Coordinates of C-alpha atoms in Angstrom, one line a residue:
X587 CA 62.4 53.8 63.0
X588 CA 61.2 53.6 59.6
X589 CA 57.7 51.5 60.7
X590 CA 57.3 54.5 63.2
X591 CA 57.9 56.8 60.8
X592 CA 55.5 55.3 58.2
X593 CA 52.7 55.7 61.1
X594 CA 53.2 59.4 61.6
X595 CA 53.0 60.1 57.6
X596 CA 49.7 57.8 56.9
X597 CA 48.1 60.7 58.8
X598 CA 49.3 63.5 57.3
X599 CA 47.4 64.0 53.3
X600 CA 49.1 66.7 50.4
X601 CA 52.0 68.1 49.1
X602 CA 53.2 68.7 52.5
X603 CA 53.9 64.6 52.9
X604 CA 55.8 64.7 50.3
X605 CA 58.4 67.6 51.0
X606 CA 58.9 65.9 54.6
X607 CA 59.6 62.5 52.9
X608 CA 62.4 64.2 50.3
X609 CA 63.5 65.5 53.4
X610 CA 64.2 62.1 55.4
X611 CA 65.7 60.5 51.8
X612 CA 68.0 63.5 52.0
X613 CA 68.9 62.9 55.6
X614 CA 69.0 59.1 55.3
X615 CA 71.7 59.6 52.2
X616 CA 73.2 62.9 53.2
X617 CA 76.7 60.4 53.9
X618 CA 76.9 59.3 50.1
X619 CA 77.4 60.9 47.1
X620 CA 74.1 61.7 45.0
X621 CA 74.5 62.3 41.1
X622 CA 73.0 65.3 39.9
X623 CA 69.6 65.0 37.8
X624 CA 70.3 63.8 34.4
X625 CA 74.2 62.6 35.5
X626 CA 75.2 58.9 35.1
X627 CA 77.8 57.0 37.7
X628 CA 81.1 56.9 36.0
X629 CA 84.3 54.7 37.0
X630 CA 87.7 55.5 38.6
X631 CA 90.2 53.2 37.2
X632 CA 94.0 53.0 36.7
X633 CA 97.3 51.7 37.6
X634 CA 99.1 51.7 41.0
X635 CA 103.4 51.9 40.0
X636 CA 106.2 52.6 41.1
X637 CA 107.8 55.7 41.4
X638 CA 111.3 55.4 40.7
X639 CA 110.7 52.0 38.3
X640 CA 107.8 52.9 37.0
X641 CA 106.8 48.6 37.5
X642 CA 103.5 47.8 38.4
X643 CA 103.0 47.1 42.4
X644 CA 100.6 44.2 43.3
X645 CA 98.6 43.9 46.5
X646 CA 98.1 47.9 47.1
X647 CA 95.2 48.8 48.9
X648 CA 93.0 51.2 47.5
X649 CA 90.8 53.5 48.9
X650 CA 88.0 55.9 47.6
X651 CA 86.4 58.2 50.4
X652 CA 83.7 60.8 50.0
X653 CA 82.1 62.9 52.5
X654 CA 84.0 61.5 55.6
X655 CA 83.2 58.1 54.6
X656 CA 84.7 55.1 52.5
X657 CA 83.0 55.1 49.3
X658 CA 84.8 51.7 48.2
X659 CA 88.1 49.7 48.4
X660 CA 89.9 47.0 46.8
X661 CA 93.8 45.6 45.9
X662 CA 95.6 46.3 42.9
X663 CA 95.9 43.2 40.8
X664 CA 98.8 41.8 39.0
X665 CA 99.1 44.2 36.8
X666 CA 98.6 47.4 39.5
X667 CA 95.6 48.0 38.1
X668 CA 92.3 48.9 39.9
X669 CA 88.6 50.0 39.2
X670 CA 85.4 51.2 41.1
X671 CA 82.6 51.3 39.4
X672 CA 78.9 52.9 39.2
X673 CA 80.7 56.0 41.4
X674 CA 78.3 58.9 41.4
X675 CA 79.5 62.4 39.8
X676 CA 81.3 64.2 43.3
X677 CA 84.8 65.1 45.2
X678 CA 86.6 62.2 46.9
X679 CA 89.9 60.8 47.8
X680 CA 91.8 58.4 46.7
X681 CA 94.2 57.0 49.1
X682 CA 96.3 54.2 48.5
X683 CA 98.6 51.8 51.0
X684 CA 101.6 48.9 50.4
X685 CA 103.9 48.1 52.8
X686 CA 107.3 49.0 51.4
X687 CA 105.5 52.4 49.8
X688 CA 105.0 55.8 51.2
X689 CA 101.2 56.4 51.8
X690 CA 99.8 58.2 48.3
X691 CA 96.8 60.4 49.5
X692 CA 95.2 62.3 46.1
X693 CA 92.0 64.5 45.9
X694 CA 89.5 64.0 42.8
X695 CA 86.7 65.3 41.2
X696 CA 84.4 63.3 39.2
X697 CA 82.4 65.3 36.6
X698 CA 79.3 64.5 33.9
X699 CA 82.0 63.1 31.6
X700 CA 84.1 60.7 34.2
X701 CA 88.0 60.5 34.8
X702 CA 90.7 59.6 32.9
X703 CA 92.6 56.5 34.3
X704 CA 95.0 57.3 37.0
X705 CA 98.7 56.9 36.7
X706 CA 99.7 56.5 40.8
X707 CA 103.4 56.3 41.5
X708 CA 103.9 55.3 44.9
X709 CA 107.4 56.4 46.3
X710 CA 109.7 53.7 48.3
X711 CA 109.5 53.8 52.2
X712 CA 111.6 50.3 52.8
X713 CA 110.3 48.6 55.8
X714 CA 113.1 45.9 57.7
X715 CA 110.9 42.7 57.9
X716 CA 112.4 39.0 59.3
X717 CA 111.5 36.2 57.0
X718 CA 108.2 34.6 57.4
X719 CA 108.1 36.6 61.0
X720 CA 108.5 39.1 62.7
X721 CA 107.9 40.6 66.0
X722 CA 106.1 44.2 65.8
X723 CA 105.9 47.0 69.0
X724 CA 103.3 49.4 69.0
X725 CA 99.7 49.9 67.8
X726 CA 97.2 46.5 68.5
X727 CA 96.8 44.9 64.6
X728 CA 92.9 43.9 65.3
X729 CA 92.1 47.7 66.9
X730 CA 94.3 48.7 63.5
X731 CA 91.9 47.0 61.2
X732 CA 88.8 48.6 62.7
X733 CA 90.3 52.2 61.3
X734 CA 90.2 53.2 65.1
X735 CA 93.6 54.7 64.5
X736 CA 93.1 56.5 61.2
X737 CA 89.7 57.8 62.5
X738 CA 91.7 59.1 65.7
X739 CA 94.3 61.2 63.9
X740 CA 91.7 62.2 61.5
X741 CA 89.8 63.6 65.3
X742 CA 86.6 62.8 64.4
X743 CA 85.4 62.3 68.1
X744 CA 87.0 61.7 71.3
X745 CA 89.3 58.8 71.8
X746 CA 90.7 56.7 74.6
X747 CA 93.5 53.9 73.5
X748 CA 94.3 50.7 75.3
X749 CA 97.6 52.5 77.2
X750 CA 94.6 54.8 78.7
X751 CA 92.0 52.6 79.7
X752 CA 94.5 49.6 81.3
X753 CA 95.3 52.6 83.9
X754 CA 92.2 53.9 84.7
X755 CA 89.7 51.1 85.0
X756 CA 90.9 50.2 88.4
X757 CA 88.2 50.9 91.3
X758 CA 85.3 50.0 88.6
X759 CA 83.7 46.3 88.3
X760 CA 80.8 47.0 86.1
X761 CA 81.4 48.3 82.6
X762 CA 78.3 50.9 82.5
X763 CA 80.0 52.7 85.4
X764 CA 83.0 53.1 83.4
X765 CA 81.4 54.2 80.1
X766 CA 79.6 56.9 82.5
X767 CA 83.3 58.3 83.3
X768 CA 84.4 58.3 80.1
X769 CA 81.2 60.4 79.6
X770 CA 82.7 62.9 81.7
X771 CA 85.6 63.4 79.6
X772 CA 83.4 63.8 76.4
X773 CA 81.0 65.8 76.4
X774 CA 77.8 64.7 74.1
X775 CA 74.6 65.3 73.2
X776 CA 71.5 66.0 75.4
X777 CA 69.3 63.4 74.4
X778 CA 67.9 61.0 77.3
X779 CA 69.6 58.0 75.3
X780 CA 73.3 57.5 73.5
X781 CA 73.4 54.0 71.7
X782 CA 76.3 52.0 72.9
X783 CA 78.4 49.5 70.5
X784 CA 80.3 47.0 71.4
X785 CA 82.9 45.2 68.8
X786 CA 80.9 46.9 66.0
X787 CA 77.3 45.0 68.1
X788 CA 74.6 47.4 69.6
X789 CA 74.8 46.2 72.9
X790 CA 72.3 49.1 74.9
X791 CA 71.9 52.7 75.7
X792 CA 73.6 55.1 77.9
X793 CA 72.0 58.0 79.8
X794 CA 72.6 61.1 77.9
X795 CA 72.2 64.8 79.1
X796 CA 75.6 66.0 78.3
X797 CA 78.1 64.8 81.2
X798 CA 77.5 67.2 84.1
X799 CA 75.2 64.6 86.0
X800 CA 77.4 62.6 88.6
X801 CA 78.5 59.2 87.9
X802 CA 75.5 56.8 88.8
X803 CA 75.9 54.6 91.8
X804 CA 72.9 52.5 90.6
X805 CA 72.2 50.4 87.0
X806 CA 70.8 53.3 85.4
X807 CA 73.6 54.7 84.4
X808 CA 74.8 58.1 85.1
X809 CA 72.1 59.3 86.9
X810 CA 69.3 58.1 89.6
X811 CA 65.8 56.6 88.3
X812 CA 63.4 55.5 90.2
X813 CA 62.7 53.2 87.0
X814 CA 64.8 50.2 86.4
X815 CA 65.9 49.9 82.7
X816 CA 65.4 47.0 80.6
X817 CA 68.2 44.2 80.8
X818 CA 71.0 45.0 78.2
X819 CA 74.1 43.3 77.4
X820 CA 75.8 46.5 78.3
X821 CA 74.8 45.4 82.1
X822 CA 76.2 42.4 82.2
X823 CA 79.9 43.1 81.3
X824 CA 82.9 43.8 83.3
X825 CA 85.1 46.5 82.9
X826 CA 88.4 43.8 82.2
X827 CA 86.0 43.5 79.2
X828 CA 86.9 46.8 77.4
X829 CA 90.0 47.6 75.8
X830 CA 90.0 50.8 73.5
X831 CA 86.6 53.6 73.0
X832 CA 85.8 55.8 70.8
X833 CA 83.0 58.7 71.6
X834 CA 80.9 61.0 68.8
X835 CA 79.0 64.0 69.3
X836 CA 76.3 64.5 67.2
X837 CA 78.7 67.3 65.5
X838 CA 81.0 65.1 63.9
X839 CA 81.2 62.4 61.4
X840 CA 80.1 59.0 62.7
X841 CA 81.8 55.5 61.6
X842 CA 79.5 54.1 58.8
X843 CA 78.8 51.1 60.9
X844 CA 76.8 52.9 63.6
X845 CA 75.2 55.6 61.0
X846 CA 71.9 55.8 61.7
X847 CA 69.0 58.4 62.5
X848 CA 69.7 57.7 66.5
X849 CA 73.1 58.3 66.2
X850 CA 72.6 61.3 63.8
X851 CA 70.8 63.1 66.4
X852 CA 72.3 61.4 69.3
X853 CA 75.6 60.9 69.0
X854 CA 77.3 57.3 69.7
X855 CA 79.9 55.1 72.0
X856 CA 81.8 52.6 71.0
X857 CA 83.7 50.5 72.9
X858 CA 86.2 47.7 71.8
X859 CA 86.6 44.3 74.0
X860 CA 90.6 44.0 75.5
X861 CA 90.2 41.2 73.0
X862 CA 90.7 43.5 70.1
X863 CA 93.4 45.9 71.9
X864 CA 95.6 42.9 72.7
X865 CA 98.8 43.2 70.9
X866 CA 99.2 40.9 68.4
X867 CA 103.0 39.7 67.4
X868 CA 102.6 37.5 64.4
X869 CA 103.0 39.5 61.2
X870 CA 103.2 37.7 58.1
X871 CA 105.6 38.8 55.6
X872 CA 104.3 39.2 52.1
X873 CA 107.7 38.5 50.0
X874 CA 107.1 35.2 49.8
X875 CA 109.0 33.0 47.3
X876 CA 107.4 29.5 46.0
X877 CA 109.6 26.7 46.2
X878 CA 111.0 25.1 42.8
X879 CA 110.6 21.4 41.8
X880 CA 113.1 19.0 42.5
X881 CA 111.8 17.5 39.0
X882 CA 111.8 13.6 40.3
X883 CA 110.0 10.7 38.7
X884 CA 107.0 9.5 39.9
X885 CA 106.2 13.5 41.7
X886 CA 104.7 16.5 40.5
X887 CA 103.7 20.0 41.8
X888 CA 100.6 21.4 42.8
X889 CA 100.2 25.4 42.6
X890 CA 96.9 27.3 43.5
X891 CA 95.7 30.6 44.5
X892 CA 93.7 31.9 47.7
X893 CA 90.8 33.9 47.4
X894 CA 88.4 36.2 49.9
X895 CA 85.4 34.1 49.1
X896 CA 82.8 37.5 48.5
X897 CA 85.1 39.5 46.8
X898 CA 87.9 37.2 45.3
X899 CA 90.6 39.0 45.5
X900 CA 93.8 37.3 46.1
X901 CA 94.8 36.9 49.5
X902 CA 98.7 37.1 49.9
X903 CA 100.8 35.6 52.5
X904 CA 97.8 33.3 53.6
X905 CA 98.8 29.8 55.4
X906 CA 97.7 26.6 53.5
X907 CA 98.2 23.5 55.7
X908 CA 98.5 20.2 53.8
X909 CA 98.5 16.6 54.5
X910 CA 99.1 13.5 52.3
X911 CA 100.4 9.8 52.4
X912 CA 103.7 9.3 51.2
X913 CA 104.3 7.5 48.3
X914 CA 103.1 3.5 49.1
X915 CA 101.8 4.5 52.3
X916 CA 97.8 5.1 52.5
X917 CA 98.0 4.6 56.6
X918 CA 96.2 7.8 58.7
X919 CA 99.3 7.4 61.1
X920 CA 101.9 7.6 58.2
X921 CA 100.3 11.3 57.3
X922 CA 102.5 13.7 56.4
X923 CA 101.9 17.3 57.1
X924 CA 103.5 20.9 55.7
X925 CA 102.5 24.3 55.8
X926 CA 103.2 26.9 52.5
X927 CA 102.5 30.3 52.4
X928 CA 100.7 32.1 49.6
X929 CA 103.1 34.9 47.7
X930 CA 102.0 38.9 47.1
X931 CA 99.6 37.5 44.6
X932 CA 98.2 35.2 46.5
X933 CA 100.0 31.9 44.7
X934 CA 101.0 29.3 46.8
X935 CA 103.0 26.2 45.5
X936 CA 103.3 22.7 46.8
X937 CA 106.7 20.8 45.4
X938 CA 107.4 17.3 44.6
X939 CA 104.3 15.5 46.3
X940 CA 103.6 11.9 45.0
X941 CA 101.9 11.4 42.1
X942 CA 98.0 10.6 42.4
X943 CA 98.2 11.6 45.9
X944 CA 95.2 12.6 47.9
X945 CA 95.9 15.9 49.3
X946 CA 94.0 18.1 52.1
X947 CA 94.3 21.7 51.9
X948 CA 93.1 23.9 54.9
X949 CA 93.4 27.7 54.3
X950 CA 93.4 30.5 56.4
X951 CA 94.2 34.1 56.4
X952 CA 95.2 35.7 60.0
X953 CA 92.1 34.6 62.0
X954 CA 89.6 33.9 59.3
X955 CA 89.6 29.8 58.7
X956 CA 88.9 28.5 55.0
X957 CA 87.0 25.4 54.4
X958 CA 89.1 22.2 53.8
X959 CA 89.3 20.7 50.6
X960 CA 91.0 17.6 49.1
X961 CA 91.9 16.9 45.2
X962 CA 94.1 14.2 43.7
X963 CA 97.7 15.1 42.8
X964 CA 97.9 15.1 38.7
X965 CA 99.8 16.7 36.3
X966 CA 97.7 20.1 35.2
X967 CA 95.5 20.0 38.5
X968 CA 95.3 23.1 40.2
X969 CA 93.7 24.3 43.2
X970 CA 91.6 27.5 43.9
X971 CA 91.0 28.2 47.9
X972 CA 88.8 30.8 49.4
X973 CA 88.6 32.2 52.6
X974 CA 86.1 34.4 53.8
X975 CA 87.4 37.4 55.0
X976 CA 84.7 39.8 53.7
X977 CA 81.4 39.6 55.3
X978 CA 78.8 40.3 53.3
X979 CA 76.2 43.3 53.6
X980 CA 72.9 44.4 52.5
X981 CA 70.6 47.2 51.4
X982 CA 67.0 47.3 53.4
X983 CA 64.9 50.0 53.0
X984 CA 61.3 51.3 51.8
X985 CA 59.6 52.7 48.9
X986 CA 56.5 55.3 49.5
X987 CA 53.8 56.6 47.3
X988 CA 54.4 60.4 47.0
X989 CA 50.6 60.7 46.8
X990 CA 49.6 58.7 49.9
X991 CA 52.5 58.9 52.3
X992 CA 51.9 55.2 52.6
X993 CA 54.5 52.2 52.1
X994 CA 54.2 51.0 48.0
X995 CA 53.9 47.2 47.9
X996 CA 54.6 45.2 45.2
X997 CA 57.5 47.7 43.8
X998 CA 60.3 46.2 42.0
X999 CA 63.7 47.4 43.4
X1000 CA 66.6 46.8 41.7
X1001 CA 70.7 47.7 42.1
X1002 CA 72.0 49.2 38.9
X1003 CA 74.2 47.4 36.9
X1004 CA 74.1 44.0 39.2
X1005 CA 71.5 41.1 38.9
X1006 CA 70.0 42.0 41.8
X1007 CA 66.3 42.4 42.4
X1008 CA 63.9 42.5 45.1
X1009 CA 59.6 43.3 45.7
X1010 CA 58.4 45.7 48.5
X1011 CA 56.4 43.5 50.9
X1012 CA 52.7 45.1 51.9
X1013 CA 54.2 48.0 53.9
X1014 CA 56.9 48.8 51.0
X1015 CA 59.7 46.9 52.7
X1016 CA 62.6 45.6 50.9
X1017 CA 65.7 43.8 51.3
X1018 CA 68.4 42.8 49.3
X1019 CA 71.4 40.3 51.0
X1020 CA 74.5 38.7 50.6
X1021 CA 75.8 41.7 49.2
X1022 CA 79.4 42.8 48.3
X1023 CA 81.2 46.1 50.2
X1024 CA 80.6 48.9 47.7
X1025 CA 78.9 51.8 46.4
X1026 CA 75.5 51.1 44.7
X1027 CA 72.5 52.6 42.7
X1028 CA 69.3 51.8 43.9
X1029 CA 66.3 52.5 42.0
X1030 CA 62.7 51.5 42.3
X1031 CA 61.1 50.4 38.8
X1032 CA 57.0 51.0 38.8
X1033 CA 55.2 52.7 35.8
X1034 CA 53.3 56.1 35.9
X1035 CA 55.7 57.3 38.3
X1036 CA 59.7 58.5 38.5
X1037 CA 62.2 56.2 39.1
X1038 CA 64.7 58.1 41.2
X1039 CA 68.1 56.2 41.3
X1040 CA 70.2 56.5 45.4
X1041 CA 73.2 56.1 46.0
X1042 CA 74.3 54.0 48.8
X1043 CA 77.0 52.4 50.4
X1044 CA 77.1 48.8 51.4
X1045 CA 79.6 48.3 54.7
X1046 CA 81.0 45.3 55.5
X1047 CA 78.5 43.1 58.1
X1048 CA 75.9 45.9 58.1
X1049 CA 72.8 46.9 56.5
X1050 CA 72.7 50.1 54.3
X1051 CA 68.9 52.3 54.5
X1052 CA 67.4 53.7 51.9
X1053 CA 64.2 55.7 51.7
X1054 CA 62.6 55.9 47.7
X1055 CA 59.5 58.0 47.2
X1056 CA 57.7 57.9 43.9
X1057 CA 56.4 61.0 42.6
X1058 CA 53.8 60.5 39.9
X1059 CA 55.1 61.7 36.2
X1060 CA 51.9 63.6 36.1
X1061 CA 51.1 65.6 39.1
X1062 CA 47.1 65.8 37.9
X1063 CA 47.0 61.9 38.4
X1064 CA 46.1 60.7 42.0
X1065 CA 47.7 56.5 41.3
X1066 CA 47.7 54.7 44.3
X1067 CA 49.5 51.5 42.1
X1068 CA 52.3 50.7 39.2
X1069 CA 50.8 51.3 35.7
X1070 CA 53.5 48.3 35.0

């Protein structure tokens, strides 16, 4: 999209090239935030507690939203605190989530001179839970993660949950014929072509034209063509394949992980594999208490903390599987295996193992698997572990000569505030990777021009656009390079 959109603006000369590419930044942003001209990003920061004790509460999740999407999140640390930073001047809400706590939902507004730090008292809303384990009815725990739910009672789109779709896929084989009856039930948008995701994957197109058209009886899709379409994955799997969908309209908000210009105009369907919608039992119970040294000769203790690799927060109630010799015994059959779980900090503690023992730690947090690691048993020696449960993300985009219309090469770009850089390649490409989740500035550094500054938010696993046209400082000046 953005190399075909270069094409169409290398023809065009004049100030009219330049009000149609402030126009596509404003529609490639219009999600996020933007500060105001002359407006820094401030910081939202403060201290999750709780309401009727007033102590700090550990392991809350914390959410800033802004403009139907989320802006950032994290977990309160051991102290309840919390912090987003670089968060441009705007309205959001903050919500915030711990099991045991009512849900605390709070609308802001974030000004030229910032916010005070927020004193959140979360009210008590006990929750039963077995020790260790516990079996849960109701919603699916992977579909829960995906915010399916919370976007379904928000009613962004249309929605069809795993009860629905286990009673109403029989008769169908082929997975495009069933997306072309749930078409029917959801009107969208007339475009020829509706991009199709599958377990957050673009996986092909579905024929568009609002849902009047009879369901297809051939692999076009929901209506006859005397044209075969190209092979997609969408073709090649079965209906037993799906388990929960979600469809948007072009009139509502779109989940940040299928915003683009397509779905913008087009709308989108997403589908999620039975995989996902399966429900899962297993629950691990955050209370977690360490076990105590028995305070032997010849043994000591071993405590550590698991960490999400990207973003290294603490991970509570995460397994750690060890194994170790006994003491005298180095034999690979005499191994001797236990399994710990981290507490609501994310501490884990290992008691009275043998003294100068080699130990293998293997982490892991629900499905996500941590690399092993093995360390000698000493007095002092502790052990860090990391997981990685956040995928990392990245920011791609292009910078563009105001004069020209043309791609700017050789343009540093650089996120504000992070020691991250990157050069625009001969067409004014760039790309920055192995990003954390969050909300960044972006601004593109080249003299004898402005150096606007975008927000943009970075999703987990996808790639945030951004579209940066220089205007010269002085309009009388035709440069065609950096005065750097």
């Amino acid at each position: 999209m953005i190399g075909a959109t270069a094409t169409g603006l290398a023809r065009s000369r004049g100030r009219g090239v330049t009000r149609r590419l402030k126009f596509m930044a404003l529609a490639l942003s219009v999600a996020w935030p933007m500060a105001a001209a002359g407006q820094e990003p401030g910081r939202v920061a403060g201290v999750v507690r709780a309401a009727d004790t007033g102590a700090p509460v550990e392991g809350a999740a914390v959410r800033l939203a802004g403009a139907d999407v989320v802006i950032a999140e994290t977990v309160t640390g051991p102290g309840g605190s919390f912090a987003f930073n670089g968060i441009a001047p705007g309205e959001y809400v903050l919500g915030v989530r711990r099991i045991g706590f009512a849900t605390y939902s709070v609308p802001l507004e974030m000004g030229a001179d910032g916010l005070a730090p927020l004193d959140v008292r979360l009210s008590l809303d006990p929750v039963e839970l077995e020790p260790l384990e516990v079996d849960v009815e109701g919603r699916p725990l992977r579909l829960v993660e995906t915010g399916f739910y919370d976007r379904l009672e928000d009613g962004w789109g249309t929605y069809f949950e795993p009860e629905w779709i286990s009673t109403r896929r029989a008769g169908f084989i082929r997975l495009t014929d069933f997306v072309s009856n749930l078409q029917m039930r959801a009107p969208l948008s007339r475009c020829p072509k509706v991009p199709v995701y599958y377990d957050r994957r673009l996986i092909g197109e579905a024929d568009g034209w609002g849902t009047r058209r009879p369901r297809s009886i051939n692999s076009a899709g929901t209506h006859r063509s005397a044209i075969e379409p190209p092979e997609q994955l969408l073709d090649q799997l079965s209906v037993t394949d799906l388990g929960a969908a979600e469809l948007y309209p072009t009139s509502s908000p779109i989940p940040l992980f299928a915003l683009n210009d397509t779905t913008i105009s087009c709308g989108a369907i997403i589908l999620w594999s039975d995989w996902m919608a399966q429900m899962g039992r297993v629950v691990p119970q955050i209370e977690v208490k360490l076990c105590e040294p028995a305070g032997r000769a010849g043994e000591v203790t071993l405590d550590g903390t698991v960490e999400d690799r990207l973003t290294e927060v603490r991970l509570p109630a995460a397994r750690i599987q060890a194994s170790f010799a006994p003491a005298g015994e180095r034999g690979l059959h005499e191994l001797r295996e236990i399994e710990v779980r981290s507490d609501s900090t994310g501490r884990f503690r290992l008691c009275d193992l043998p003294s100068g023992a080699d130990v293998t730690l293997s982490p892991s947090y629900g499905l996500h698997q941590g690399e092993a690691a093995t360390l000698r048993v000493e007095p002092g020696v502790a052990a860090r572990l990391v997981v990685p449960v956040t995928v990392p993300g990245a920011v791609v985009g292009r910078v563009v000569n105001g004069n020209t219309g043309r791609g700017f090469s050789a343009v540093p770009v650089v996120l504000v505030g992070a020691d991250v850089r990157s050069v625009t390649d001969g067409g004014g490409r760039f790309a920055m990777e192995n990003l954390r989740p969050g909300s960044y500035q972006v601004r593109a550094e080249c003299g004898g021009f402005e150096s606007p500054t975008q927000s943009v938010v970075v999703p987990e696993a996808q790639q945030a656009r951004v579209l940066l046209v220089l205007e010269p400082e002085d309009p009388g000046r035709d440069l065609r390079r950096c005065d750097n």
